Coordinates of C-alpha atoms in Angstrom, one line a residue:
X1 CA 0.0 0.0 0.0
X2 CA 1.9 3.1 -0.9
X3 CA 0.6 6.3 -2.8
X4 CA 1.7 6.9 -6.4
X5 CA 4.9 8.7 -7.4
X6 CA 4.8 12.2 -8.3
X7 CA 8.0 12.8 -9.7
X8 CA 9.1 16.4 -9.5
X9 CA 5.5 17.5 -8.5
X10 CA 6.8 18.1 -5.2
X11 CA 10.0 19.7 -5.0
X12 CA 9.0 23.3 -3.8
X13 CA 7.5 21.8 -0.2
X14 CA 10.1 21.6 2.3
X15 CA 10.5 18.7 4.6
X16 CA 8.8 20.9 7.3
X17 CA 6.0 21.4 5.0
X18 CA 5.5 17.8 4.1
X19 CA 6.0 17.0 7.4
X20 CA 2.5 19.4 8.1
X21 CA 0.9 17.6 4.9
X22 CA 0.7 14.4 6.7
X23 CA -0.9 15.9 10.2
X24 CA -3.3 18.0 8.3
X25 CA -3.8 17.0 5.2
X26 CA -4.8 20.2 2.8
X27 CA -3.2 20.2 -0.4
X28 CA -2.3 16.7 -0.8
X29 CA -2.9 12.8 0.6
X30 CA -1.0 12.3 3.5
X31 CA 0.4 9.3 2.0
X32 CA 2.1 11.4 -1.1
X33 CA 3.5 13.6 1.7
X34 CA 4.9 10.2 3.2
X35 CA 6.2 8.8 -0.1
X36 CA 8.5 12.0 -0.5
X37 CA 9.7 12.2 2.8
X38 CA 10.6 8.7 2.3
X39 CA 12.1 9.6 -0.9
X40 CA 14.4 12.2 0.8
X41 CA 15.1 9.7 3.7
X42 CA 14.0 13.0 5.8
X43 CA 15.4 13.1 9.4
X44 CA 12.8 11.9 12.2
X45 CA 10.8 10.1 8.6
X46 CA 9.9 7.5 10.8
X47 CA 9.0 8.9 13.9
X48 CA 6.6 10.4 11.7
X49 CA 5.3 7.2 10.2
X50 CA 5.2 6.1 14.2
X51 CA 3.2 8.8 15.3
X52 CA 1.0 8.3 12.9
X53 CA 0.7 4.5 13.1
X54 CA -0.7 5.1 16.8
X55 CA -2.8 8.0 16.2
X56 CA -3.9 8.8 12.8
X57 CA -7.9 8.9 12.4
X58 CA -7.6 7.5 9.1
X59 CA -7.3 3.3 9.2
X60 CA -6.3 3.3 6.0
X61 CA -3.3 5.6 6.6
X62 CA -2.7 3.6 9.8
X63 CA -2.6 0.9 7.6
X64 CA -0.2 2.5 5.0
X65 CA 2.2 3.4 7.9
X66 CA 2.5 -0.4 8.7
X67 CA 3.7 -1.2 5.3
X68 CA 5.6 1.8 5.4
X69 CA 7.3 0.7 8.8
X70 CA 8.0 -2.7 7.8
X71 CA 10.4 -2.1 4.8
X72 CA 12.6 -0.2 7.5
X73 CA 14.7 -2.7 10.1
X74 CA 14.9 -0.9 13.3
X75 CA 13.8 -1.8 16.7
X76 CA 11.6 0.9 17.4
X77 CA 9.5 -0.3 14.3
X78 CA 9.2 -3.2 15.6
X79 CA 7.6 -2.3 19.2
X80 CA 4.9 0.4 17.3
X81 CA 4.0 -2.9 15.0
X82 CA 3.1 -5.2 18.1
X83 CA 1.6 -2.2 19.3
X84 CA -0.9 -2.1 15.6
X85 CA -1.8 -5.7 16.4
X86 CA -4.3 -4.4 19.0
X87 CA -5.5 -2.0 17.0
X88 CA -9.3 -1.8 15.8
X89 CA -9.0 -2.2 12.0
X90 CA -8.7 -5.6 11.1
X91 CA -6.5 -4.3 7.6
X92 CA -4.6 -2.5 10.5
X93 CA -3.9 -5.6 12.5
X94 CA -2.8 -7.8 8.8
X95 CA -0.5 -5.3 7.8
X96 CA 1.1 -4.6 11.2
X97 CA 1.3 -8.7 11.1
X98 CA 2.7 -8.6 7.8
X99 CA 5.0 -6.1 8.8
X100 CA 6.7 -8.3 11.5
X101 CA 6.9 -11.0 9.2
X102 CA 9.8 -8.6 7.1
X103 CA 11.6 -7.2 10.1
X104 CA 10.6 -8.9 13.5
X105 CA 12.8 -11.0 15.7
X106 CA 11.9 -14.1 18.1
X107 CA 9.7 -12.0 20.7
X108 CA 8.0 -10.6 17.7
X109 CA 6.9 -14.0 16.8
X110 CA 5.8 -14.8 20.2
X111 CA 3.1 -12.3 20.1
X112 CA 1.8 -13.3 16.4
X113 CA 1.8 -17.2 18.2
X114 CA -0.3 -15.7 20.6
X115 CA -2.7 -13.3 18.4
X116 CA -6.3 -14.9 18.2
X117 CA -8.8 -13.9 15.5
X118 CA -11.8 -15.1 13.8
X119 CA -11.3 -13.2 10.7
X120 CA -10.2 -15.3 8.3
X121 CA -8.3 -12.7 6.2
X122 CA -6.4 -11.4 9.4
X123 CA -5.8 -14.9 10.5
X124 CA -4.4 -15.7 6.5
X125 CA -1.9 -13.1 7.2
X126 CA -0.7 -13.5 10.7
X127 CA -0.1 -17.1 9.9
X128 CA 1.6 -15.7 6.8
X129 CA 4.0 -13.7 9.2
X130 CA 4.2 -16.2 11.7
X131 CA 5.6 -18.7 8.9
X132 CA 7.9 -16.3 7.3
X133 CA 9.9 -15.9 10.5
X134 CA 10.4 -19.3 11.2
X135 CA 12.0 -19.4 8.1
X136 CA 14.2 -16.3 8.9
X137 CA 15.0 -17.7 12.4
X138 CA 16.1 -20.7 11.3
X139 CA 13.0 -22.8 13.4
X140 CA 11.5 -26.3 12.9
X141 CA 8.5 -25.1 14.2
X142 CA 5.3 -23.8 11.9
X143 CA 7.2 -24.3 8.5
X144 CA 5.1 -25.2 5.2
X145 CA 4.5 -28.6 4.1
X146 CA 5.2 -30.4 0.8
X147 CA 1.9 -29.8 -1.1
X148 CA -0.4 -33.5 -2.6
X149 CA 1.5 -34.3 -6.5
X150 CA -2.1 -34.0 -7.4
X151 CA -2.0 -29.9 -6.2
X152 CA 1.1 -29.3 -8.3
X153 CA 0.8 -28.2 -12.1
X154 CA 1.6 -30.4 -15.4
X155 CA 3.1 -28.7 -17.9
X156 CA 3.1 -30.2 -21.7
X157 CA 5.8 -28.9 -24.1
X158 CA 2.8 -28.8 -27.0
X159 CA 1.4 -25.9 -24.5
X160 CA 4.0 -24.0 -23.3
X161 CA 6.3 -21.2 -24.5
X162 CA 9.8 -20.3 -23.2
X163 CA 10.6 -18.1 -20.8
X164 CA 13.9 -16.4 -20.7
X165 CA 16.3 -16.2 -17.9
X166 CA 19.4 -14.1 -18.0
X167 CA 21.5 -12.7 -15.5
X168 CA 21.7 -9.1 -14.1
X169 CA 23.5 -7.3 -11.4
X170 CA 21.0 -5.6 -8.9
X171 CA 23.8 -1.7 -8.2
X172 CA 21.9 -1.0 -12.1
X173 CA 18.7 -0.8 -9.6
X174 CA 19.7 2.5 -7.2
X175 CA 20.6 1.9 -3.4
X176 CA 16.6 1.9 -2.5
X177 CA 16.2 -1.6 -4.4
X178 CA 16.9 -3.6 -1.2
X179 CA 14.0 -1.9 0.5
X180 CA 11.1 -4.0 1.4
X181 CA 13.0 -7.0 0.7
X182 CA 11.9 -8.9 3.8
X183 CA 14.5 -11.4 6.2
X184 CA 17.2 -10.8 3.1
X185 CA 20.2 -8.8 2.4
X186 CA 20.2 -8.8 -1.5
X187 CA 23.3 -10.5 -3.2
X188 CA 25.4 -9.0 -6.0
X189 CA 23.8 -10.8 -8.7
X190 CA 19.9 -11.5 -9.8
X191 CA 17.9 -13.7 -12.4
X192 CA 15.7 -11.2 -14.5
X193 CA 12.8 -13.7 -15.6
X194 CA 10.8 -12.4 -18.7
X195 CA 7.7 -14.3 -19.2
X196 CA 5.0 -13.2 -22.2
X197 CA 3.9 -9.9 -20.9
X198 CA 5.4 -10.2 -16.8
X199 CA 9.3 -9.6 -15.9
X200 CA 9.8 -10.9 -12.7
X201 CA 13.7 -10.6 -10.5
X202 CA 14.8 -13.4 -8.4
X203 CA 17.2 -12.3 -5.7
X204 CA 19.0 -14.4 -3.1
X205 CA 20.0 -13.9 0.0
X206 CA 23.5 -13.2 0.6
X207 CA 23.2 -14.3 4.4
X208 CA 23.2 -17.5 3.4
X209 CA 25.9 -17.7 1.2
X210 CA 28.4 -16.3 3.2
X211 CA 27.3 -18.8 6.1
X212 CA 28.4 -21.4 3.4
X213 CA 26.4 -23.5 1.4
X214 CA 26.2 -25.9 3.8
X215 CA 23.7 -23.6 5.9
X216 CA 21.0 -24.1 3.2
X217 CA 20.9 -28.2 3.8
X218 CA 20.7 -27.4 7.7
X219 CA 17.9 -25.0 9.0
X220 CA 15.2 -23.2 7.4
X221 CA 15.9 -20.0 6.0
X222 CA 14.7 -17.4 3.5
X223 CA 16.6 -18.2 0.6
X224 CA 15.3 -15.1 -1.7
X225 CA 12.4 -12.9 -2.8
X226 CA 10.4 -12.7 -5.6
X227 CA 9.9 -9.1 -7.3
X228 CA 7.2 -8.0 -10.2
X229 CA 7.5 -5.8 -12.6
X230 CA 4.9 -2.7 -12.1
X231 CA 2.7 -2.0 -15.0
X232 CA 2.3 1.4 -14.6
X233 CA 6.2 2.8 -13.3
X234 CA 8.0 -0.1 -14.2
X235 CA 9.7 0.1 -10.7
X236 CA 10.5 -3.9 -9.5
X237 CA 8.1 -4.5 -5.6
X238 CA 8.5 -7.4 -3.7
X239 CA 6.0 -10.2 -5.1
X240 CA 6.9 -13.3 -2.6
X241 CA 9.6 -14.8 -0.2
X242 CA 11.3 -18.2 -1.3
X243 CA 11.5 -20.7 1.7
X244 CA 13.8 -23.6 2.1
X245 CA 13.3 -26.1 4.5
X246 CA 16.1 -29.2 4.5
X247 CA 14.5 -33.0 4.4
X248 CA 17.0 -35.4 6.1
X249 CA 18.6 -37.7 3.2
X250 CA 16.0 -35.7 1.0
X251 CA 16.5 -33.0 -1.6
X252 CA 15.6 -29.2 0.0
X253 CA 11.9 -28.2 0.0
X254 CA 11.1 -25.0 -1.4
X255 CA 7.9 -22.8 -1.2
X256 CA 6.9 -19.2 -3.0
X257 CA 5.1 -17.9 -0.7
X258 CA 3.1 -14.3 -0.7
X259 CA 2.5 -12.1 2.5
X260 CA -0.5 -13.1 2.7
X261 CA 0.1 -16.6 2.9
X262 CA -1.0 -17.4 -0.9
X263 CA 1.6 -20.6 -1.8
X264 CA 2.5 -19.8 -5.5
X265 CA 4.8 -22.8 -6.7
X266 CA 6.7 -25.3 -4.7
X267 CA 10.2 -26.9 -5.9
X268 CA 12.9 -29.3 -4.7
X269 CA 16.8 -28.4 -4.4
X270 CA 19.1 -31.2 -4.2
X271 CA 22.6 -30.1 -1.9
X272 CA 24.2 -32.7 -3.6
X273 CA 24.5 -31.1 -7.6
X274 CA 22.6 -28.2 -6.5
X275 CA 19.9 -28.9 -9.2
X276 CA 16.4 -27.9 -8.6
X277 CA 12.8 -28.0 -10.3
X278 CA 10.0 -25.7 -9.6
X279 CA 6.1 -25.9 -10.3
X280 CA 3.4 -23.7 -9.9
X281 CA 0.6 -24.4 -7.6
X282 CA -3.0 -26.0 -10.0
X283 CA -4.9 -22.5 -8.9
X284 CA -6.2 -20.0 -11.6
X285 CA -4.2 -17.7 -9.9
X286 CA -0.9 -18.3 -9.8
X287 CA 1.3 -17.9 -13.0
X288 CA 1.6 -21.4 -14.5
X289 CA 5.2 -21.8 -15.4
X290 CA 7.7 -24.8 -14.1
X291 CA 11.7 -24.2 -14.2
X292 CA 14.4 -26.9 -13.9
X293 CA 18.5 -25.8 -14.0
X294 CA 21.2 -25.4 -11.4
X295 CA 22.3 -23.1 -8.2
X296 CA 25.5 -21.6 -8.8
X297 CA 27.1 -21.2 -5.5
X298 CA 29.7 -19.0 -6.3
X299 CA 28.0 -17.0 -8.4
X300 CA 24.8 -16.7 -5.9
X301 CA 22.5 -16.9 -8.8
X302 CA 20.7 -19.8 -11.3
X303 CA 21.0 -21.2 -14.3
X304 CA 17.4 -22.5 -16.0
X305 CA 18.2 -25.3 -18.4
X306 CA 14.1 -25.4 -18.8
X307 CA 11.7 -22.6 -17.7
X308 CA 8.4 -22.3 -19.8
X309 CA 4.8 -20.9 -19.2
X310 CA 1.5 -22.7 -20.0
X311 CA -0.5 -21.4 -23.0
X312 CA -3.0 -23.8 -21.6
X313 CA -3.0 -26.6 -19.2
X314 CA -2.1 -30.6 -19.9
X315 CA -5.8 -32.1 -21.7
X316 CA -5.7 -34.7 -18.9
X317 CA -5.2 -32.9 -15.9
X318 CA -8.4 -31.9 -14.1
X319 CA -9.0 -28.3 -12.7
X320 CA -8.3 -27.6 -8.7
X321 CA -10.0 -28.4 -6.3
X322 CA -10.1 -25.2 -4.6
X323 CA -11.2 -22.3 -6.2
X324 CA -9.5 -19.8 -3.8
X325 CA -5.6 -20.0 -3.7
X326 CA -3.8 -22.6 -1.7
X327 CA -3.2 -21.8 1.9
X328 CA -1.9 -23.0 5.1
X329 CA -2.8 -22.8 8.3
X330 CA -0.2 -22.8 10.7
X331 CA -0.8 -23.2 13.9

């Protein structure tokens, strides 16, 4: 949730004046006030988005400021989110949740464990949150499960249509482009993944490389994030998180997982050759592509030796089950 760029609309307000903008809104949305402060990395920027958090009449604002506050690591972000998960608006309390999930530590996901809601939507992302940072902390407990063969997608060669994979370094994308990458520190290189009409940018995290391979076929982590492609600015946001989760004797499990808790495609990673295979999830609303190629360690980055996307699905394989995307409840 962010406002749209105005780029070079607001260069004659001074940070004081923006500052005014968001308190009492006059001549423009407190969010586009927020956005520029943001852009100019103003001093006190997130006090601002704090105080606001906490007291702003607007929930959708409130809302905003959650967001806001969880693409920025700092402590005190982190005690004015577990604060939002009391408060009134239930989009309040899921992006506060969602929030943690990017930044938050092992007391932040005590209080998610012990958040109870009976909206299903606010329960969808505080699960979502709650399983992200077992990932990032390295926890057995409350990690996604492998999903049925009959869940996964079929892809036939008659139907599909290459995708193409290349390389890219991620300093082309301005020092902002690790921002709102959640439980990652971005590594050197990136895959740019142009499929049909959607550009996508894998990046992996550089946490775990340095640790040495070996940390990936030891403990959960977050291995990467997923970005899309905007339409309308062309700017690359953060899509999903990719989770991997080591299987004793077993090859890696990995999961594409959105914040709200929407499973996109699930893959295996061997530690032995380092070669994986991903499919999508059977839903109508996931993207229906399947990759297959290497890991390159030293390079931190892939290589696809197969990576299509379905004109239409297999004949033979029937539709899913469920008509609302797959998720998973973890308790």
């Amino acid at each position: 949730m962010s406002a749209p760029d105005v780029p070079g609309a607001l260069h004659g307000y001074s940070v004081q004046a923006l500052k005014r903008a968001v308190k009492q809104p006059k001549d423009m949305h407190p969010l586009i006030a927020l956005e520029e402060l943001r852009r100019r990395q103003a001093p006190g920027f997130l006090g601002t988005v704090r105080q606001q958090l906490a007291s702003a009449e607007d929930a959708t604002l409130r809302a905003s400021c959650a967001a806001l506050l969880g693409a920025e690591k700092s402590l005190a972000n982190r005690a004015a989110l577990v604060a939002a998960l009391q408060d009134a608006s239930p989009d309040v309390v899921r992006r506060a949740a969602e929030a943690l999930g990017r930044i938050g530590e092992a007391d932040d996901l005590a209080a998610l464990r012990a958040m109870r809601t009976r909206k299903p939507v606010v329960r969808r992302s505080i699960d979502a949150a709650k399983t992200l940072l077992s990932y990032a902390l390295g926890e057995t407990r409350g990690l996604l499960p492998a999903p049925a063969a009959e869940d996964l997608l079929t892809l036939g060669r008659a139907q599909s249509a290459a995708i193409r994979v290349t390389t890219v370094g991620t300093d082309g994308f301005g020092p902002s482009f690790s921002t709102g990458l959640p439980g990652i520190q971005a590594t050197a290189n990136a895959c740019l993944i142009d499929c049909q009409r959607w550009r996508f940018l894998l990046v992996f995290n550089r946490r775990v490389f340095t640790r040495q391979a070996a940390v990936l076929a030891g403990r959960p982590c977050v291995l990467g994030a997923l970005l899309r492609s905007e339409t309308a600015t062309g700017r690359f946001v953060h899509y999903a998180s990719v989770l991997s989760r080591p299987q004793p004797g077993e090859p890696l499990q990995l999961s594409v997982m959105r914040p709200d808790g929407e499973v996109l495609y699930h893959g295996e990673l061997s530690p032995g050759d380092w070669q994986f295979r991903v499919r999508a999830l059977n839903s109508r609303h996931v993207l229906p592509v399947a990759f297959t190629g290497t890991l390159d360690i030293d390079r931190q980055t892939l290589t696809a030796s197969r990576a299509e996307v379905a004109l239409r699905k297999a004949g033979k394989q029937p539709p899913p089950k469920r008509p609302t995307p797959l998720l998973t409840r973890i308790d």
